[in-house]
Amino acid sequence: ALARLRAIRLRGVAQTWELNQVLCPLADLEGRAALRLGEFAAAAQSERTAFEACAALGNYNFIGAPRSASRATIRLAIALAREGKREEAARTIDPVVTIDRGLEKKNQSDQWLPLELAQALYAQSLTDPAHRTALLDEAARLAEHLSPAIARLRDSRAWRARIAAAQRPARSQHKAATTSASRSSG
């Protein structure tokens, strides 16, 4: 379906807007599926398309588009990191983390923002081995303190499990590095 949509020759702003309305969620869905299947290059391509379409919708004041673009960016960064393109993934996710952290400091009622920041921190942890444990711990704290209604959602539970699974090897590596450092300095 995406290939057919990409082949459409557009005439005017209205058709471009309509195409982006379809591409934003459809490309994101394809990217999510590719990510789960371990097809990281395909996931990155789809999430780039989703980001571009969602970002273009933001120009038309579609309220959900900036958030959709942010979520596509998170999945793009994960796909890039899993592909071994850690520097590109870092350049992709770092601005999202900065923006989300700034929003979280001012947050008074947005119940989704802590989960979105946790997802971004998870993605950033894949790009920053030196701070991986701290980033995952921060993500876990955010994910564990969601509102009850959001915490019960399947997607929220999946993200908590994904973060917890990533913490296990990160803690083991951190512990081994700490033990090794204390032996060499003692």
PDB file of C-alpha atoms in Angstrom:
ATOM      1  CA  ALA A   1       0.000   0.000   0.000  1.00  0.00           C
ATOM      2  CA  LEU A   2       2.815   2.394   0.826  1.00  0.00           C
ATOM      3  CA  ALA A   3       4.519   1.778  -2.494  1.00  0.00           C
ATOM      4  CA  ARG A   4       1.301   2.633  -4.317  1.00  0.00           C
ATOM      5  CA  LEU A   5       0.813   5.762  -2.224  1.00  0.00           C
ATOM      6  CA  ARG A   6       4.370   6.919  -2.862  1.00  0.00           C
ATOM      7  CA  ALA A   7       3.798   6.576  -6.617  1.00  0.00           C
ATOM      8  CA  ILE A   8       0.825   8.959  -6.642  1.00  0.00           C
ATOM      9  CA  ARG A   9       1.404  12.233  -8.478  1.00  0.00           C
ATOM     10  CA  LEU A  10      -0.041  14.971  -6.361  1.00  0.00           C
ATOM     11  CA  ARG A  11      -1.808  18.082  -7.553  1.00  0.00           C
ATOM     12  CA  GLY A  12      -1.921  20.794  -4.976  1.00  0.00           C
ATOM     13  CA  VAL A  13      -1.864  21.338  -1.251  1.00  0.00           C
ATOM     14  CA  ALA A  14      -5.127  19.504  -0.554  1.00  0.00           C
ATOM     15  CA  GLN A  15      -3.923  16.273  -2.150  1.00  0.00           C
ATOM     16  CA  THR A  16      -0.592  16.529  -0.358  1.00  0.00           C
ATOM     17  CA  TRP A  17      -2.406  16.983   2.943  1.00  0.00           C
ATOM     18  CA  GLU A  18      -4.667  13.994   2.252  1.00  0.00           C
ATOM     19  CA  LEU A  19      -1.709  11.814   1.310  1.00  0.00           C
ATOM     20  CA  ASN A  20       0.145  12.783   4.495  1.00  0.00           C
ATOM     21  CA  GLN A  21      -3.002  11.997   6.516  1.00  0.00           C
ATOM     22  CA  VAL A  22      -2.753   8.413   5.235  1.00  0.00           C
ATOM     23  CA  LEU A  23       1.053   8.100   5.176  1.00  0.00           C
ATOM     24  CA  CYS A  24       1.578   9.255   8.758  1.00  0.00           C
ATOM     25  CA  PRO A  25      -0.154   6.300  10.465  1.00  0.00           C
ATOM     26  CA  LEU A  26       0.353   3.763   7.668  1.00  0.00           C
ATOM     27  CA  ALA A  27       4.119   4.224   7.352  1.00  0.00           C
ATOM     28  CA  ASP A  28       4.375   4.195  11.137  1.00  0.00           C
ATOM     29  CA  LEU A  29       2.465   0.921  11.298  1.00  0.00           C
ATOM     30  CA  GLU A  30       4.754  -0.593   8.678  1.00  0.00           C
ATOM     31  CA  GLY A  31       7.795   0.671  10.590  1.00  0.00           C
ATOM     32  CA  ARG A  32       6.558  -0.804  13.863  1.00  0.00           C
ATOM     33  CA  ALA A  33       5.983  -4.169  12.193  1.00  0.00           C
ATOM     34  CA  ALA A  34       9.423  -4.142  10.555  1.00  0.00           C
ATOM     35  CA  LEU A  35      11.035  -3.220  13.880  1.00  0.00           C
ATOM     36  CA  ARG A  36       9.359  -6.149  15.630  1.00  0.00           C
ATOM     37  CA  LEU A  37      10.449  -8.475  12.827  1.00  0.00           C
ATOM     38  CA  GLY A  38      14.051  -7.304  13.181  1.00  0.00           C
ATOM     39  CA  GLU A  39      14.074  -5.727   9.714  1.00  0.00           C
ATOM     40  CA  PHE A  40      15.834  -2.579  10.876  1.00  0.00           C
ATOM     41  CA  ALA A  41      16.658  -0.994   7.504  1.00  0.00           C
ATOM     42  CA  ALA A  42      13.024  -1.344   6.396  1.00  0.00           C
ATOM     43  CA  ALA A  43      11.859  -0.007   9.770  1.00  0.00           C
ATOM     44  CA  ALA A  44      14.121   3.028   9.427  1.00  0.00           C
ATOM     45  CA  GLN A  45      12.837   3.760   5.917  1.00  0.00           C
ATOM     46  CA  SER A  46       9.191   3.489   6.995  1.00  0.00           C
ATOM     47  CA  GLU A  47       9.698   5.591  10.119  1.00  0.00           C
ATOM     48  CA  ARG A  48      11.443   8.293   8.062  1.00  0.00           C
ATOM     49  CA  THR A  49       8.381   8.365   5.805  1.00  0.00           C
ATOM     50  CA  ALA A  50       6.088   8.471   8.842  1.00  0.00           C
ATOM     51  CA  PHE A  51       8.100  11.295  10.401  1.00  0.00           C
ATOM     52  CA  GLU A  52       8.049  13.374   7.223  1.00  0.00           C
ATOM     53  CA  ALA A  53       4.307  12.854   6.709  1.00  0.00           C
ATOM     54  CA  CYS A  54       3.438  13.543  10.351  1.00  0.00           C
ATOM     55  CA  ALA A  55       5.714  16.589  10.478  1.00  0.00           C
ATOM     56  CA  ALA A  56       4.091  17.951   7.306  1.00  0.00           C
ATOM     57  CA  LEU A  57       0.678  17.583   8.933  1.00  0.00           C
ATOM     58  CA  GLY A  58       1.941  19.618  11.861  1.00  0.00           C
ATOM     59  CA  ASN A  59       2.232  22.549   9.487  1.00  0.00           C
ATOM     60  CA  TYR A  60      -1.538  22.349   9.075  1.00  0.00           C
ATOM     61  CA  ASN A  61      -2.115  22.561  12.837  1.00  0.00           C
ATOM     62  CA  PHE A  62      -3.214  18.946  13.192  1.00  0.00           C
ATOM     63  CA  ILE A  63      -2.762  18.575  16.950  1.00  0.00           C
ATOM     64  CA  GLY A  64      -1.671  14.923  16.977  1.00  0.00           C
ATOM     65  CA  ALA A  65       0.843  15.266  14.165  1.00  0.00           C
ATOM     66  CA  PRO A  66       3.793  16.628  16.192  1.00  0.00           C
ATOM     67  CA  ARG A  67       3.414  13.793  18.703  1.00  0.00           C
ATOM     68  CA  SER A  68       3.119  11.243  15.919  1.00  0.00           C
ATOM     69  CA  ALA A  69       6.272  12.661  14.370  1.00  0.00           C
ATOM     70  CA  SER A  70       8.025  12.382  17.737  1.00  0.00           C
ATOM     71  CA  ARG A  71       6.989   8.731  18.158  1.00  0.00           C
ATOM     72  CA  ALA A  72       8.159   7.980  14.606  1.00  0.00           C
ATOM     73  CA  THR A  73      11.492   9.612  15.490  1.00  0.00           C
ATOM     74  CA  ILE A  74      11.826   7.371  18.538  1.00  0.00           C
ATOM     75  CA  ARG A  75      11.257   4.251  16.474  1.00  0.00           C
ATOM     76  CA  LEU A  76      13.569   5.570  13.737  1.00  0.00           C
ATOM     77  CA  ALA A  77      16.341   6.025  16.309  1.00  0.00           C
ATOM     78  CA  ILE A  78      15.772   2.507  17.656  1.00  0.00           C
ATOM     79  CA  ALA A  79      15.923   1.052  14.140  1.00  0.00           C
ATOM     80  CA  LEU A  80      19.096   2.987  13.321  1.00  0.00           C
ATOM     81  CA  ALA A  81      20.765   1.901  16.567  1.00  0.00           C
ATOM     82  CA  ARG A  82      19.812  -1.731  15.964  1.00  0.00           C
ATOM     83  CA  GLU A  83      21.240  -1.374  12.446  1.00  0.00           C
ATOM     84  CA  GLY A  84      24.549  -0.337  13.995  1.00  0.00           C
ATOM     85  CA  LYS A  85      24.205   3.335  13.021  1.00  0.00           C
ATOM     86  CA  ARG A  86      24.628   4.616  16.575  1.00  0.00           C
ATOM     87  CA  GLU A  87      25.858   8.123  15.697  1.00  0.00           C
ATOM     88  CA  GLU A  88      22.951   8.767  13.315  1.00  0.00           C
ATOM     89  CA  ALA A  89      20.550   7.349  15.891  1.00  0.00           C
ATOM     90  CA  ALA A  90      21.979   9.723  18.526  1.00  0.00           C
ATOM     91  CA  ARG A  91      21.572  12.733  16.225  1.00  0.00           C
ATOM     92  CA  THR A  92      17.993  11.611  15.622  1.00  0.00           C
ATOM     93  CA  ILE A  93      16.918  11.021  19.231  1.00  0.00           C
ATOM     94  CA  ASP A  94      18.872  13.641  21.197  1.00  0.00           C
ATOM     95  CA  PRO A  95      16.615  16.586  20.201  1.00  0.00           C
ATOM     96  CA  VAL A  96      13.498  14.568  21.119  1.00  0.00           C
ATOM     97  CA  VAL A  97      14.890  13.791  24.574  1.00  0.00           C
ATOM     98  CA  THR A  98      15.826  17.438  25.105  1.00  0.00           C
ATOM     99  CA  ILE A  99      12.361  18.656  24.092  1.00  0.00           C
ATOM    100  CA  ASP A 100      10.524  15.980  26.106  1.00  0.00           C
ATOM    101  CA  ARG A 101      12.631  16.635  29.225  1.00  0.00           C
ATOM    102  CA  GLY A 102      11.847  20.339  28.935  1.00  0.00           C
ATOM    103  CA  LEU A 103       8.146  19.604  28.563  1.00  0.00           C
ATOM    104  CA  GLU A 104       8.214  17.160  31.490  1.00  0.00           C
ATOM    105  CA  LYS A 105       9.678  19.848  33.786  1.00  0.00           C
ATOM    106  CA  LYS A 106       6.659  22.056  33.032  1.00  0.00           C
ATOM    107  CA  ASN A 107       4.145  19.216  32.877  1.00  0.00           C
ATOM    108  CA  GLN A 108       1.039  19.651  34.979  1.00  0.00           C
ATOM    109  CA  SER A 109      -1.546  17.383  33.422  1.00  0.00           C
ATOM    110  CA  ASP A 110      -0.233  15.560  30.349  1.00  0.00           C
ATOM    111  CA  GLN A 111      -0.445  11.920  31.387  1.00  0.00           C
ATOM    112  CA  TRP A 112       1.133  10.605  28.180  1.00  0.00           C
ATOM    113  CA  LEU A 113       4.317  12.661  28.357  1.00  0.00           C
ATOM    114  CA  PRO A 114       6.121  10.490  30.958  1.00  0.00           C
ATOM    115  CA  LEU A 115       5.649   7.409  28.756  1.00  0.00           C
ATOM    116  CA  GLU A 116       6.806   9.294  25.669  1.00  0.00           C
ATOM    117  CA  LEU A 117       9.908  10.514  27.518  1.00  0.00           C
ATOM    118  CA  ALA A 118      10.569   6.972  28.793  1.00  0.00           C
ATOM    119  CA  GLN A 119      10.438   5.706  25.198  1.00  0.00           C
ATOM    120  CA  ALA A 120      12.830   8.430  24.042  1.00  0.00           C
ATOM    121  CA  LEU A 121      15.233   7.653  26.897  1.00  0.00           C
ATOM    122  CA  TYR A 122      15.141   3.975  25.968  1.00  0.00           C
ATOM    123  CA  ALA A 123      16.053   4.903  22.389  1.00  0.00           C
ATOM    124  CA  GLN A 124      18.812   7.207  23.624  1.00  0.00           C
ATOM    125  CA  SER A 125      20.197   4.405  25.807  1.00  0.00           C
ATOM    126  CA  LEU A 126      20.866   2.427  22.627  1.00  0.00           C
ATOM    127  CA  THR A 127      23.083   5.250  21.367  1.00  0.00           C
ATOM    128  CA  ASP A 128      25.000   6.067  24.555  1.00  0.00           C
ATOM    129  CA  PRO A 129      26.707   3.060  26.190  1.00  0.00           C
ATOM    130  CA  ALA A 130      28.405   5.234  28.807  1.00  0.00           C
ATOM    131  CA  HIS A 131      25.063   6.452  30.170  1.00  0.00           C
ATOM    132  CA  ARG A 132      22.945   3.436  29.239  1.00  0.00           C
ATOM    133  CA  THR A 133      22.235   2.308  32.813  1.00  0.00           C
ATOM    134  CA  ALA A 134      21.262   5.792  34.011  1.00  0.00           C
ATOM    135  CA  LEU A 135      19.053   6.418  30.972  1.00  0.00           C
ATOM    136  CA  LEU A 136      17.277   3.075  31.413  1.00  0.00           C
ATOM    137  CA  ASP A 137      16.822   3.691  35.146  1.00  0.00           C
ATOM    138  CA  GLU A 138      15.262   7.075  34.414  1.00  0.00           C
ATOM    139  CA  ALA A 139      13.025   5.515  31.768  1.00  0.00           C
ATOM    140  CA  ALA A 140      11.955   2.782  34.196  1.00  0.00           C
ATOM    141  CA  ARG A 141      11.099   5.342  36.908  1.00  0.00           C
ATOM    142  CA  LEU A 142       8.935   7.266  34.467  1.00  0.00           C
ATOM    143  CA  ALA A 143       7.236   4.128  33.170  1.00  0.00           C
ATOM    144  CA  GLU A 144       6.514   2.852  36.684  1.00  0.00           C
ATOM    145  CA  HIS A 145       4.781   6.079  37.742  1.00  0.00           C
ATOM    146  CA  LEU A 146       2.217   6.392  34.957  1.00  0.00           C
ATOM    147  CA  SER A 147      -1.377   7.175  35.747  1.00  0.00           C
ATOM    148  CA  PRO A 148      -3.320   3.955  36.422  1.00  0.00           C
ATOM    149  CA  ALA A 149      -5.386   4.289  33.237  1.00  0.00           C
ATOM    150  CA  ILE A 150      -2.293   4.584  31.042  1.00  0.00           C
ATOM    151  CA  ALA A 151      -0.271   2.017  33.001  1.00  0.00           C
ATOM    152  CA  ARG A 152      -2.896  -0.655  32.258  1.00  0.00           C
ATOM    153  CA  LEU A 153      -2.656  -0.234  28.484  1.00  0.00           C
ATOM    154  CA  ARG A 154      -0.968  -3.008  26.526  1.00  0.00           C
ATOM    155  CA  ASP A 155       1.477  -0.576  24.911  1.00  0.00           C
ATOM    156  CA  SER A 156       2.509   0.809  28.312  1.00  0.00           C
ATOM    157  CA  ARG A 157       3.024  -2.680  29.719  1.00  0.00           C
ATOM    158  CA  ALA A 158       5.075  -3.600  26.641  1.00  0.00           C
ATOM    159  CA  TRP A 159       7.315  -0.558  27.078  1.00  0.00           C
ATOM    160  CA  ARG A 160       7.844  -1.314  30.787  1.00  0.00           C
ATOM    161  CA  ALA A 161       8.825  -4.886  29.862  1.00  0.00           C
ATOM    162  CA  ARG A 162      11.141  -3.676  27.063  1.00  0.00           C
ATOM    163  CA  ILE A 163      12.884  -1.239  29.416  1.00  0.00           C
ATOM    164  CA  ALA A 164      13.189  -3.860  32.179  1.00  0.00           C
ATOM    165  CA  ALA A 165      14.662  -6.369  29.726  1.00  0.00           C
ATOM    166  CA  ALA A 166      17.219  -3.791  28.583  1.00  0.00           C
ATOM    167  CA  GLN A 167      18.133  -2.984  32.186  1.00  0.00           C
ATOM    168  CA  ARG A 168      19.247  -6.533  33.003  1.00  0.00           C
ATOM    169  CA  PRO A 169      22.284  -6.677  30.676  1.00  0.00           C
ATOM    170  CA  ALA A 170      23.033  -2.978  31.248  1.00  0.00           C
ATOM    171  CA  ARG A 171      23.199  -3.554  35.016  1.00  0.00           C
ATOM    172  CA  SER A 172      25.398  -6.631  34.549  1.00  0.00           C
ATOM    173  CA  GLN A 173      27.804  -4.670  32.329  1.00  0.00           C
ATOM    174  CA  HIS A 174      27.796  -1.715  34.748  1.00  0.00           C
ATOM    175  CA  LYS A 175      28.458  -4.014  37.709  1.00  0.00           C
ATOM    176  CA  ALA A 176      31.319  -5.779  35.873  1.00  0.00           C
ATOM    177  CA  ALA A 177      32.888  -2.444  34.900  1.00  0.00           C
ATOM    178  CA  THR A 178      32.602  -1.134  38.475  1.00  0.00           C
ATOM    179  CA  THR A 179      34.139  -4.315  39.910  1.00  0.00           C
ATOM    180  CA  SER A 180      36.982  -4.213  37.392  1.00  0.00           C
ATOM    181  CA  ALA A 181      37.668  -0.527  38.096  1.00  0.00           C
ATOM    182  CA  SER A 182      37.752  -1.071  41.869  1.00  0.00           C
ATOM    183  CA  ARG A 183      40.170  -4.018  41.473  1.00  0.00           C
ATOM    184  CA  SER A 184      42.557  -2.005  39.306  1.00  0.00           C
ATOM    185  CA  SER A 185      42.513   1.008  41.655  1.00  0.00           C
ATOM    186  CA  GLY A 186      42.787  -1.107  44.853  1.00  0.00           C
TER     187      GLY A 186
END
